[in-house]
Coordinates of C-alpha atoms in Angstrom, one line a residue:
M1 CA -3.7 -27.3 -14.8
H2 CA -5.7 -27.6 -17.9
G3 CA -8.4 -24.9 -18.8
N4 CA -11.3 -27.0 -18.0
E5 CA -9.8 -28.4 -15.0
F6 CA -9.1 -24.9 -13.7
L7 CA -12.6 -24.0 -14.3
L8 CA -14.1 -27.1 -12.7
H9 CA -12.1 -26.1 -9.6
A10 CA -12.9 -22.5 -9.5
L11 CA -16.8 -23.6 -9.8
V12 CA -16.0 -25.7 -6.9
Y13 CA -14.6 -23.3 -4.7
L14 CA -17.1 -20.6 -5.5
G15 CA -20.0 -23.1 -5.2
A16 CA -18.8 -24.1 -1.7
A17 CA -18.1 -20.8 -0.7
V18 CA -21.7 -19.2 -1.7
V19 CA -23.6 -22.3 0.0
A20 CA -21.4 -22.4 3.1
A21 CA -21.0 -19.0 4.2
P22 CA -24.7 -17.9 4.1
L23 CA -25.7 -21.1 5.5
F24 CA -23.4 -20.8 8.5
M25 CA -24.3 -17.1 8.8
R26 CA -28.0 -17.8 9.1
L27 CA -27.1 -20.5 11.7
G28 CA -25.4 -17.8 13.6
L29 CA -22.0 -19.5 13.4
G30 CA -20.2 -16.9 11.2
S31 CA -18.9 -17.0 7.6
V32 CA -15.2 -18.1 8.6
L33 CA -16.6 -21.5 10.2
G34 CA -18.4 -21.7 7.0
Y35 CA -15.4 -21.4 4.8
L36 CA -13.8 -24.1 7.0
A37 CA -16.7 -26.6 6.5
A38 CA -16.8 -26.0 3.1
G39 CA -13.0 -26.7 2.7
A40 CA -13.5 -29.9 4.8
F41 CA -16.4 -30.9 2.6
I42 CA -14.9 -30.6 -0.9
G43 CA -11.2 -31.6 0.2
P44 CA -9.7 -35.0 0.3
W45 CA -11.4 -36.2 3.6
G46 CA -14.8 -34.9 2.3
L47 CA -16.3 -35.6 -1.3
G48 CA -12.7 -35.4 -2.6
L49 CA -13.5 -32.9 -5.3
I50 CA -10.2 -31.2 -4.8
R51 CA -7.2 -33.5 -3.8
D52 CA -4.2 -31.3 -4.6
V53 CA -4.5 -28.8 -1.6
E54 CA -1.1 -27.3 -1.8
S55 CA -1.8 -26.0 -5.7
I56 CA -4.5 -23.5 -4.1
R57 CA -2.9 -22.8 -0.5
G58 CA -0.1 -20.7 -2.0
F59 CA -2.5 -18.5 -3.8
A60 CA -5.1 -18.5 -1.0
E61 CA -2.3 -16.8 1.5
F62 CA -2.7 -13.8 -0.6
G63 CA -5.9 -13.3 1.6
V64 CA -3.5 -13.0 4.6
V65 CA -1.3 -10.8 2.7
M66 CA -4.1 -8.3 1.7
L67 CA -5.4 -8.5 5.2
L68 CA -2.2 -7.2 6.6
F69 CA -1.9 -4.5 4.1
L70 CA -5.4 -3.4 5.3
I71 CA -4.4 -3.5 8.8
G72 CA -1.2 -1.4 8.0
L73 CA -3.5 1.2 6.3
E74 CA -5.6 1.6 9.5
L75 CA -2.3 1.8 11.6
N76 CA -1.3 5.7 11.0
P77 CA 1.2 6.8 13.6
A78 CA -1.1 9.1 15.5
R79 CA -4.1 6.7 15.9
L80 CA -1.3 3.9 17.0
W81 CA -0.1 6.5 19.6
R82 CA -3.4 7.2 21.0
M83 CA -4.1 3.5 21.5
R84 CA -0.5 2.7 22.9
G85 CA -1.8 1.8 26.2
P86 CA -4.2 -1.0 25.7
V87 CA -2.2 -2.2 22.6
F88 CA 1.1 -2.3 24.2
G89 CA 0.0 -2.9 27.8
S90 CA -2.9 -5.4 27.6
G91 CA -1.9 -6.8 24.2
A92 CA 1.7 -7.3 25.0
L93 CA 0.9 -8.9 28.6
Q94 CA -1.5 -11.2 26.9
V95 CA 0.8 -12.5 24.2
L96 CA 3.7 -12.9 26.8
L97 CA 1.6 -14.8 29.4
T98 CA -0.2 -17.0 27.1
A99 CA 2.8 -17.8 24.6
G100 CA 5.0 -18.5 27.9
A101 CA 2.3 -20.7 29.5
L102 CA 1.4 -22.6 26.3
G103 CA 5.0 -23.1 25.3
L104 CA 5.9 -24.5 29.0
I105 CA 3.0 -27.0 28.7
A106 CA 4.2 -27.9 25.0
L107 CA 7.7 -28.6 26.7
V108 CA 6.2 -30.6 29.4
L109 CA 4.4 -32.7 26.9
G110 CA 7.5 -33.7 25.2
L111 CA 8.2 -31.3 22.3
P112 CA 11.5 -30.0 21.8
L113 CA 12.4 -26.7 22.9
R114 CA 12.3 -25.0 19.3
D115 CA 9.0 -26.6 18.6
A116 CA 7.3 -25.7 21.9
A117 CA 8.2 -22.2 21.3
I118 CA 6.6 -22.1 17.9
A119 CA 3.7 -23.8 19.2
G120 CA 3.3 -21.4 22.2
F121 CA 3.5 -18.3 20.3
G122 CA 1.1 -19.7 17.2
L123 CA -1.4 -20.7 19.7
A124 CA -1.3 -17.4 21.7
M125 CA -3.0 -15.7 18.7
S126 CA -6.6 -15.5 18.3
S127 CA -8.7 -15.1 15.3
T128 CA -9.0 -11.6 14.3
A129 CA -11.5 -12.5 11.6
F130 CA -13.8 -14.3 14.0
A131 CA -13.6 -11.8 16.7
L132 CA -14.3 -8.7 14.6
Q133 CA -17.1 -10.3 12.9
I134 CA -18.8 -11.5 16.2
L135 CA -18.1 -7.8 17.6
G136 CA -19.6 -6.3 14.4
E137 CA -22.7 -8.5 14.3
K138 CA -23.4 -7.8 17.9
R139 CA -22.6 -3.9 17.6
E140 CA -20.3 -4.3 20.6
L141 CA -16.9 -2.9 19.1
D142 CA -17.3 0.2 21.1
T143 CA -17.9 -1.4 24.6
E144 CA -15.2 -1.8 27.1
Y145 CA -14.5 -5.1 26.4
G146 CA -15.0 -4.6 22.6
R147 CA -12.2 -2.1 22.5
R148 CA -9.9 -4.3 24.7
S149 CA -10.4 -7.0 22.6
F150 CA -9.5 -5.2 19.5
S151 CA -6.4 -4.0 21.2
I152 CA -5.0 -7.4 22.0
L153 CA -5.7 -8.5 18.5
L154 CA -4.3 -5.6 17.0
F155 CA -1.0 -6.3 19.3
Q156 CA -1.1 -10.0 18.0
D157 CA -1.4 -8.9 14.5
L158 CA 1.9 -6.6 15.0
A159 CA 3.7 -9.3 16.8
V160 CA 3.1 -12.0 14.5
I161 CA 4.5 -10.1 11.5
P162 CA 8.3 -10.1 12.5
V163 CA 8.0 -13.8 13.7
I164 CA 6.9 -14.7 10.4
A165 CA 9.4 -12.8 8.7
L166 CA 12.3 -14.1 10.8
L167 CA 11.4 -17.8 10.5
P168 CA 13.5 -18.4 7.1
L169 CA 16.5 -16.9 8.7
F170 CA 16.6 -19.7 11.4
A171 CA 16.0 -22.6 8.7
P172 CA 18.7 -25.4 8.7
E173 CA 19.8 -24.2 5.2
A174 CA 20.0 -20.7 6.2
R175 CA 22.4 -21.4 9.1
Q176 CA 24.4 -23.6 6.9
E177 CA 25.2 -20.7 4.8
S178 CA 28.6 -19.0 4.8
G179 CA 29.1 -15.6 6.4
G180 CA 29.5 -13.9 2.9
A181 CA 26.2 -15.4 1.8
L182 CA 24.3 -14.3 5.0
A183 CA 25.8 -11.0 4.8
W184 CA 24.5 -10.9 1.1
S185 CA 21.0 -12.0 2.2
V186 CA 20.9 -9.4 5.0
A187 CA 21.8 -6.6 2.5
K188 CA 19.3 -7.8 -0.2
A189 CA 16.6 -7.6 2.5
A190 CA 17.8 -4.1 3.6
G191 CA 17.8 -2.9 0.0
V192 CA 14.1 -4.3 -0.7
F193 CA 12.9 -2.7 2.9
A194 CA 14.5 0.6 1.6
L195 CA 12.8 0.1 -1.8
V196 CA 9.5 -0.4 -0.1
I197 CA 9.9 2.7 2.3
V198 CA 11.3 5.0 -0.1
G199 CA 8.8 4.1 -2.7
G200 CA 5.7 4.3 -0.5
R201 CA 6.9 7.7 0.6
Y202 CA 7.8 9.4 -2.6
L203 CA 6.8 7.1 -5.6
V204 CA 3.4 6.0 -5.0
R205 CA 1.3 9.1 -4.2
P206 CA 2.5 10.7 -7.6
A207 CA 1.6 7.5 -9.4
F208 CA -1.9 7.5 -7.6
R209 CA -2.2 10.9 -8.8
I210 CA -1.6 10.0 -12.3
M211 CA -3.9 7.1 -12.3
A212 CA -6.6 8.9 -10.5
A213 CA -6.5 11.7 -13.3
T214 CA -7.5 9.2 -16.0
R215 CA -10.9 8.8 -14.2
V216 CA -10.7 5.1 -15.2
R217 CA -11.8 3.1 -11.9
E218 CA -10.5 -0.2 -13.1
I219 CA -7.0 1.5 -13.6
V220 CA -7.0 2.6 -10.0
T221 CA -8.1 -1.0 -8.8
A222 CA -5.4 -2.5 -11.3
F223 CA -2.8 -0.1 -9.7
S224 CA -3.9 -1.0 -6.0
L225 CA -3.6 -4.9 -7.0
F226 CA -0.3 -4.2 -8.8
L227 CA 1.2 -2.4 -5.5
V228 CA 0.2 -5.4 -3.2
F229 CA 1.3 -8.2 -5.6
G230 CA 4.5 -6.4 -6.5
I231 CA 5.8 -5.9 -2.8
A232 CA 4.7 -9.6 -2.2
F233 CA 6.9 -10.6 -5.0
L234 CA 9.9 -8.5 -4.0
M235 CA 9.6 -9.9 -0.2
H236 CA 9.2 -13.5 -1.5
S237 CA 12.0 -13.4 -4.1
I238 CA 14.6 -12.6 -1.1
G239 CA 13.0 -15.3 1.1
L240 CA 11.3 -13.0 3.6
S241 CA 7.6 -12.8 4.5
M242 CA 5.1 -11.3 1.9
A243 CA 3.0 -10.1 4.9
L244 CA 5.7 -8.2 6.3
G245 CA 6.5 -6.2 3.1
T246 CA 2.6 -5.5 2.4
F247 CA 2.0 -4.5 6.0
L248 CA 4.9 -2.3 6.0
A249 CA 3.6 -0.7 2.7
G250 CA 0.1 -0.2 4.4
A251 CA 1.4 1.5 7.5
L252 CA 3.7 3.8 5.0
L253 CA 0.5 4.9 2.9
A254 CA -1.8 5.2 6.2
E255 CA -1.7 8.9 6.2
S256 CA -1.9 9.2 2.5
E257 CA -4.8 11.1 0.8
Y258 CA -5.4 7.6 -1.1
R259 CA -5.8 5.5 2.0
H260 CA -9.7 5.1 1.4
E261 CA -9.2 4.6 -2.2
L262 CA -6.9 1.8 -1.6
E263 CA -9.2 0.5 1.2
T264 CA -12.2 0.5 -1.3
N265 CA -10.3 -1.2 -4.1
I266 CA -8.6 -4.1 -2.0
A267 CA -11.1 -5.0 0.5
P268 CA -13.3 -7.1 -1.8
F269 CA -10.3 -9.1 -3.1
E270 CA -9.1 -9.3 0.4
G271 CA -12.6 -10.9 1.7
L272 CA -12.8 -13.2 -1.3
L273 CA -9.3 -14.4 -0.8
M274 CA -9.4 -14.8 3.0
G275 CA -12.3 -17.0 2.2
L276 CA -10.2 -19.1 0.0
F277 CA -7.7 -19.2 2.4
F278 CA -9.9 -20.7 4.9
I279 CA -11.3 -23.2 2.6
A280 CA -7.7 -24.2 2.0
V281 CA -7.3 -24.5 5.7
G282 CA -10.3 -26.5 6.1
M283 CA -9.0 -29.0 3.1
S284 CA -5.8 -29.3 4.9
V285 CA -7.1 -30.3 8.3
D286 CA -6.0 -34.0 8.7
F287 CA -9.2 -35.7 9.6
G288 CA -7.4 -38.9 9.9
L289 CA -6.0 -37.5 13.2
L290 CA -9.7 -36.8 14.4
I291 CA -10.6 -40.3 13.3
R292 CA -7.6 -42.0 14.9
E293 CA -7.2 -39.9 18.1
P294 CA -10.5 -38.0 18.7
L295 CA -10.1 -37.5 22.5
L296 CA -6.6 -36.4 22.2
I297 CA -7.4 -33.6 19.5
F298 CA -10.8 -32.6 21.3
G299 CA -8.9 -32.6 24.8
L300 CA -6.2 -30.4 23.5
A301 CA -8.5 -28.1 22.0
F302 CA -10.8 -27.8 25.1
G303 CA -7.5 -27.4 27.2
L304 CA -6.2 -24.7 24.7
M305 CA -9.5 -22.8 25.2
L306 CA -9.6 -23.2 28.8
I307 CA -6.2 -21.8 29.5
K308 CA -6.6 -19.1 27.0
F309 CA -9.8 -18.1 28.7
A310 CA -8.1 -17.9 32.2
L311 CA -5.3 -16.1 30.9
L312 CA -7.3 -13.4 29.2
L313 CA -9.3 -13.1 32.5
L314 CA -6.1 -12.6 34.3
T315 CA -4.9 -10.0 31.8
G316 CA -8.2 -8.1 32.0
K317 CA -8.1 -8.1 35.8
L318 CA -4.4 -6.7 35.7
S319 CA -5.3 -4.3 33.1
G320 CA -7.9 -2.6 35.3
A321 CA -11.2 -4.1 33.2
A322 CA -14.3 -5.0 34.9
T323 CA -15.0 -8.8 35.8
D324 CA -17.8 -8.8 33.3
S325 CA -15.6 -7.3 30.4
S326 CA -12.8 -9.7 31.3
R327 CA -15.1 -12.7 30.9
R328 CA -16.7 -11.5 27.6
M329 CA -13.1 -10.9 26.3
G330 CA -11.8 -14.5 27.3
A331 CA -15.1 -16.1 25.5
L332 CA -14.5 -14.3 22.6
L333 CA -10.5 -14.6 22.0
C334 CA -10.0 -18.0 23.5
Q335 CA -9.7 -19.8 20.2
G336 CA -6.6 -20.2 18.0
G337 CA -6.5 -17.8 14.9
E338 CA -5.7 -17.7 11.2
F339 CA -2.0 -16.5 11.7
A340 CA -1.6 -19.6 13.6
F341 CA -1.9 -21.7 10.4
V342 CA 0.3 -19.3 8.6
L343 CA 2.9 -19.5 11.1
F344 CA 2.7 -23.2 11.5
A345 CA 2.8 -23.9 7.8
A346 CA 5.8 -21.4 7.3
A347 CA 7.6 -22.9 10.3
A348 CA 7.1 -26.7 8.8
G349 CA 8.2 -25.3 5.3
A350 CA 11.4 -23.9 6.9
S351 CA 11.9 -27.4 8.7
L352 CA 11.6 -25.7 11.9
L353 CA 8.5 -27.7 12.9
S354 CA 8.0 -31.3 12.1
S355 CA 5.1 -31.9 9.7
T356 CA 3.4 -34.3 12.3
T357 CA 3.4 -31.6 15.0
A358 CA 2.1 -28.8 12.5
A359 CA -0.9 -31.2 11.5
Y360 CA -1.8 -31.9 15.3
L361 CA -1.5 -28.1 16.0
T362 CA -3.6 -27.3 13.1
A363 CA -6.3 -29.6 13.8
V364 CA -6.5 -28.2 17.5
V365 CA -6.7 -24.7 16.3
S366 CA -9.5 -25.6 13.7
I367 CA -11.5 -27.2 16.3
S368 CA -11.1 -24.2 18.6
M369 CA -12.2 -22.0 16.2
A370 CA -15.3 -24.2 15.2
A371 CA -16.3 -24.1 18.9
T372 CA -16.0 -20.3 19.2
P373 CA -19.7 -19.2 18.4
V374 CA -21.0 -22.0 20.7
V375 CA -18.4 -20.5 23.5
A376 CA -19.5 -17.1 22.9
A377 CA -23.2 -17.7 22.8
A378 CA -22.9 -19.9 25.9
S379 CA -21.0 -17.1 27.6
D380 CA -23.6 -14.4 26.7
R381 CA -26.3 -16.8 28.1
F382 CA -24.5 -17.5 31.2
L383 CA -23.7 -13.7 32.1
R384 CA -27.4 -12.8 31.4
T385 CA -28.5 -15.6 33.8
A386 CA -26.1 -14.6 36.5
A387 CA -27.2 -11.1 35.9
S388 CA -30.8 -12.0 36.3
G389 CA -30.1 -14.3 39.3
E390 CA -28.2 -11.8 41.3
A391 CA -29.9 -8.4 42.0
P392 CA -27.6 -5.3 41.0
V393 CA -26.3 -3.1 43.8
Y394 CA -27.3 0.2 42.3
D395 CA -25.7 3.3 43.4
E396 CA -27.2 5.3 46.4
I397 CA -28.2 8.6 44.8
E398 CA -27.4 11.8 46.7
P399 CA -30.6 13.8 47.3
R400 CA -30.4 17.4 45.5
E401 CA -32.5 19.7 43.5
V402 CA -32.5 18.8 39.9
Q403 CA -34.3 20.2 36.9
V404 CA -33.6 17.4 34.4
I405 CA -33.3 13.4 34.7
I406 CA -31.0 12.0 31.8
A407 CA -31.9 8.3 31.4
G408 CA -29.1 6.5 29.5
Y409 CA -25.7 8.1 29.4
G410 CA -24.3 7.1 25.8
R411 CA -23.5 9.3 23.0
V412 CA -27.0 11.4 23.1
G413 CA -27.0 11.5 27.0
Q414 CA -23.4 12.8 27.1
I415 CA -23.9 15.5 24.6
I416 CA -27.1 16.7 26.5
S417 CA -25.3 16.6 29.7
R418 CA -22.4 18.9 28.4
I419 CA -24.9 21.6 27.5
L420 CA -26.8 21.4 30.4
R421 CA -23.5 21.6 32.5
S422 CA -22.5 24.8 30.7
Q423 CA -25.6 26.5 31.5
N424 CA -25.7 25.5 35.1
I425 CA -28.9 23.5 34.9
P426 CA -28.7 20.8 37.7
F427 CA -29.2 17.3 36.3
T428 CA -28.8 13.7 37.5
A429 CA -27.7 11.0 35.0
L430 CA -28.8 7.3 35.3
E431 CA -26.9 4.6 33.3
H432 CA -27.8 0.8 33.4
S433 CA -24.6 -0.5 31.8
P434 CA -21.6 -0.6 34.5
E435 CA -19.1 -0.7 31.9
Q436 CA -20.4 2.7 30.5
V437 CA -20.5 3.9 34.1
E438 CA -16.9 2.8 34.8
V439 CA -15.6 4.4 31.3
S440 CA -17.5 7.6 31.9
R441 CA -16.3 8.1 35.4
R442 CA -12.7 7.9 34.2
F443 CA -13.2 11.0 32.1
G444 CA -14.5 12.8 35.3
N445 CA -18.3 12.6 34.6
K446 CA -20.6 12.3 37.6
I447 CA -23.2 9.4 36.9
Y448 CA -25.1 6.9 38.9
Y449 CA -25.1 3.1 38.1
G450 CA -29.0 2.5 38.1
D451 CA -32.1 1.4 36.2
A452 CA -34.1 4.2 35.2
S453 CA -37.2 2.0 34.9
R454 CA -37.3 1.5 38.7
V455 CA -39.8 3.9 40.5
D456 CA -37.5 4.0 43.8
L457 CA -34.4 4.8 41.7
L458 CA -36.4 7.7 39.6
R459 CA -37.8 9.1 43.0
A460 CA -34.4 9.2 44.7
A461 CA -33.1 11.0 41.4
G462 CA -35.6 13.9 42.0
A463 CA -38.5 12.7 39.5
D464 CA -41.1 14.2 41.7
R465 CA -39.5 17.4 41.5
A466 CA -37.7 17.5 37.9
R467 CA -39.3 19.1 34.9
V468 CA -37.7 16.9 32.2
L469 CA -36.8 13.4 31.7
A470 CA -34.2 13.1 28.8
L471 CA -34.6 9.6 27.4
A472 CA -31.6 8.7 25.9
I473 CA -31.7 4.8 26.2
D474 CA -30.7 3.1 22.9
D475 CA -32.6 -0.1 23.3
P476 CA -36.3 0.8 22.1
E477 CA -37.9 -1.9 24.5
A478 CA -36.1 -0.4 27.6
S479 CA -36.7 2.9 26.5
V480 CA -40.5 2.6 26.2
A481 CA -40.4 0.6 29.6
V482 CA -39.1 3.9 31.3
A483 CA -41.6 6.0 29.6
R484 CA -44.3 3.7 30.8
V485 CA -43.0 3.9 34.3
V486 CA -42.7 7.7 34.3
R487 CA -46.4 8.2 33.1
E488 CA -47.8 6.1 35.4
H489 CA -45.9 7.4 38.6
F490 CA -44.7 10.8 37.4
P491 CA -47.3 12.3 35.3
N492 CA -45.9 15.8 35.5
L493 CA -42.3 14.9 34.2
K494 CA -42.0 15.9 30.6
I495 CA -40.4 13.2 28.2
F496 CA -38.0 14.3 25.6
A497 CA -37.0 11.1 23.9
R498 CA -34.5 10.1 21.3
V499 CA -36.0 7.2 19.2
R500 CA -34.3 4.9 16.6
N501 CA -37.2 4.5 14.0
R502 CA -40.7 5.2 13.4
S503 CA -41.9 2.1 15.4
H504 CA -40.0 3.2 18.4
A505 CA -41.4 6.8 18.0
F506 CA -45.1 5.5 17.5
D507 CA -44.7 3.7 20.9
L508 CA -43.6 6.7 23.0
M509 CA -46.1 8.7 21.0
D510 CA -48.8 6.3 22.4
L511 CA -47.5 7.1 25.9
K512 CA -47.9 11.1 25.2
A513 CA -44.3 11.9 25.3
E514 CA -43.9 15.5 24.7
L515 CA -40.8 15.4 22.5
V516 CA -39.7 12.4 19.9
T517 CA -36.6 13.0 18.1
R518 CA -35.1 10.5 15.5
E519 CA -31.6 10.2 16.2
T520 CA -30.3 10.6 12.5
Y521 CA -33.2 12.8 11.6
G522 CA -31.3 16.1 12.4
S523 CA -28.0 15.1 11.0
S524 CA -29.6 13.7 7.6
L525 CA -31.4 16.8 7.1
E526 CA -28.1 18.9 7.9
M527 CA -26.2 16.7 5.2
A528 CA -29.0 17.0 2.6
E529 CA -28.9 20.8 2.8
K530 CA -25.1 21.1 2.4
A531 CA -25.3 18.5 -0.5
L532 CA -27.9 20.7 -2.4
E533 CA -25.8 23.9 -1.9
E534 CA -22.9 21.8 -3.3
F535 CA -24.9 21.2 -6.3
G536 CA -25.6 24.9 -7.1
V537 CA -28.8 25.5 -5.0
R538 CA -28.6 28.9 -3.4
K539 CA -28.6 28.8 0.5
E540 CA -31.9 30.3 1.1
Q541 CA -33.7 28.2 -1.4
A542 CA -32.0 24.8 0.1
A543 CA -33.1 25.9 3.6
R544 CA -36.6 26.3 2.3
V545 CA -36.6 22.8 0.8
I546 CA -35.4 21.2 4.0
A547 CA -38.1 23.3 6.1
T548 CA -40.7 22.1 3.6
F549 CA -39.4 18.5 3.8
R550 CA -39.4 18.7 7.8
K551 CA -42.8 20.2 8.1
H552 CA -44.4 17.7 5.6
D553 CA -42.5 14.9 7.2
E554 CA -43.7 15.9 10.8
A555 CA -47.2 15.9 9.7
T556 CA -46.9 12.6 8.0
L557 CA -45.4 11.0 11.0
A558 CA -48.4 12.2 13.2
E559 CA -50.9 10.8 10.5
Q560 CA -49.1 7.5 10.1
F561 CA -49.4 7.3 14.1
R562 CA -53.0 7.8 13.7
L563 CA -53.2 4.9 11.0
R564 CA -50.8 2.6 12.7
N565 CA -53.3 -0.2 13.4
D566 CA -54.6 -0.2 9.9
Q567 CA -52.0 -1.6 7.7
K568 CA -53.7 -1.1 4.4
A569 CA -54.6 2.6 5.3
L570 CA -51.2 3.2 6.5
V571 CA -49.4 1.8 3.3
D572 CA -51.9 3.9 1.0
Y573 CA -51.4 7.1 2.9
S574 CA -47.6 6.8 2.9
R575 CA -47.8 6.4 -0.8
R576 CA -50.0 9.5 -1.4
S577 CA -47.7 11.4 1.3
A578 CA -44.6 10.4 -0.9
E579 CA -46.1 11.8 -4.0
Q580 CA -47.5 14.7 -2.4
L581 CA -44.1 15.7 -0.9
Q582 CA -42.7 15.5 -4.6
Q583 CA -45.3 17.7 -5.8
L584 CA -44.6 20.4 -3.2
L585 CA -40.7 20.1 -3.7
E586 CA -41.3 20.6 -7.6
A587 CA -43.7 23.5 -7.0
D588 CA -41.1 25.1 -4.7
R589 CA -38.4 24.9 -7.3
E590 CA -40.6 26.1 -9.9
T591 CA -41.5 29.2 -7.9

């Protein structure tokens, strides 16, 4: 490729990425779908700006290689052991059920046994990139269905690596090798594995110390990339999967003191190359199939998602998940995944899967991934409608004397309950999320499923006699709704509230809450105080700076609350307050 042609192609790829990804993010469809659409738009079936897809596909697969390296970095043995139940329980169950069912269907549809097995396993994979992106955007990774989904995705990633690595050994040319040649291939593979293991444990860490000692950031970044590309080259040179080697190297470095440095250096390249990989996939989709046989392709994609949804629902139920969690998990993971593209391409390259079958499977996976945001949104709407249409059956609260009612049993509510329990102060905890109630009860916590904005439940919880309502609900609107009900029906109940921001604080101050605590305020001041001490400020002086800041900020909050309905006056006062704080702290330092 000539210099001008290379630059033109680079401009096309980057231009398509920077236009499509933000556009699809704004539409709520996710950046991955944007990359796929960008590839289809600039590829042979679109504008035809890029016609030689294979020229970029090999390079783009380094995105998957780097993704697996980062997954390996996250999997230190201790963490994997803690997650062993859901990962090797739910994850293994899902892969076995789905791969078996889809493989059997492929066999019935007329595929040879080998092709059906590869198709079944590849289609059992879900999109790690898509699912984690959706969970992150909705802030649902810490929910029950989020944790179960992550465990299944993690097992899928672990399971696909040895399959991709072993495919070349089953290629027709590999089977035709003599016994000596095969033994030599196995010996080479064992030697490279040993080199990766020994090098990762005894050579990479000292090398990183040397690089870090130079204090030249780009050298450390260059060495991180050299490590990944070098291992990939070693694995590729002996005919094994590049992804396997980099995953193994990442796992060996998971407990290294340089793990975070590696993640920081590799992540931007991984994200960019993964985007390039999806663009290449979008370009390689055979839209001729969609034009010639749209009903077949869309029907297969719909069937795939329906079958995977049903089997994920079954997996969730067999694993003890709540019905709601199982449904959400099914909607999130019912699509095909990026590793299916890698597996089908590798199988076709090794003559283990016909190119026609690979083209059909790639088109089906692409359509299923494109439908995922729509399915996830529809699932959320359906669950909300179902929830609103059916009156929830809340727990019956045992009558007893309590001093405190805790509304919301998340991070804040749990800490409050532990401290109250240690001092033998009776309390009743109410939580509106059935998932959170289920998880908390597994750890022996006695909490009630109920909506704290309902007067009857508050009265049953002892609001007429209790002294304090610890308002620890995360959602600002729900939090204010509870405070409004309490002020109207239980005026003697003091409200100690956790708030997310100043706007939330103003709403609760409007309702005369006795205590309003910003959730990150205390930890931020504590970190700032320690940072001052680290930079040579005496402990007493650091404490005085923080006390001055706290006093001034609380006074500022009260005055901003008074001016909250006059935007101009609020902005002017906030500016003057910031200047006044600067002057106070400077005067304190001079003193």
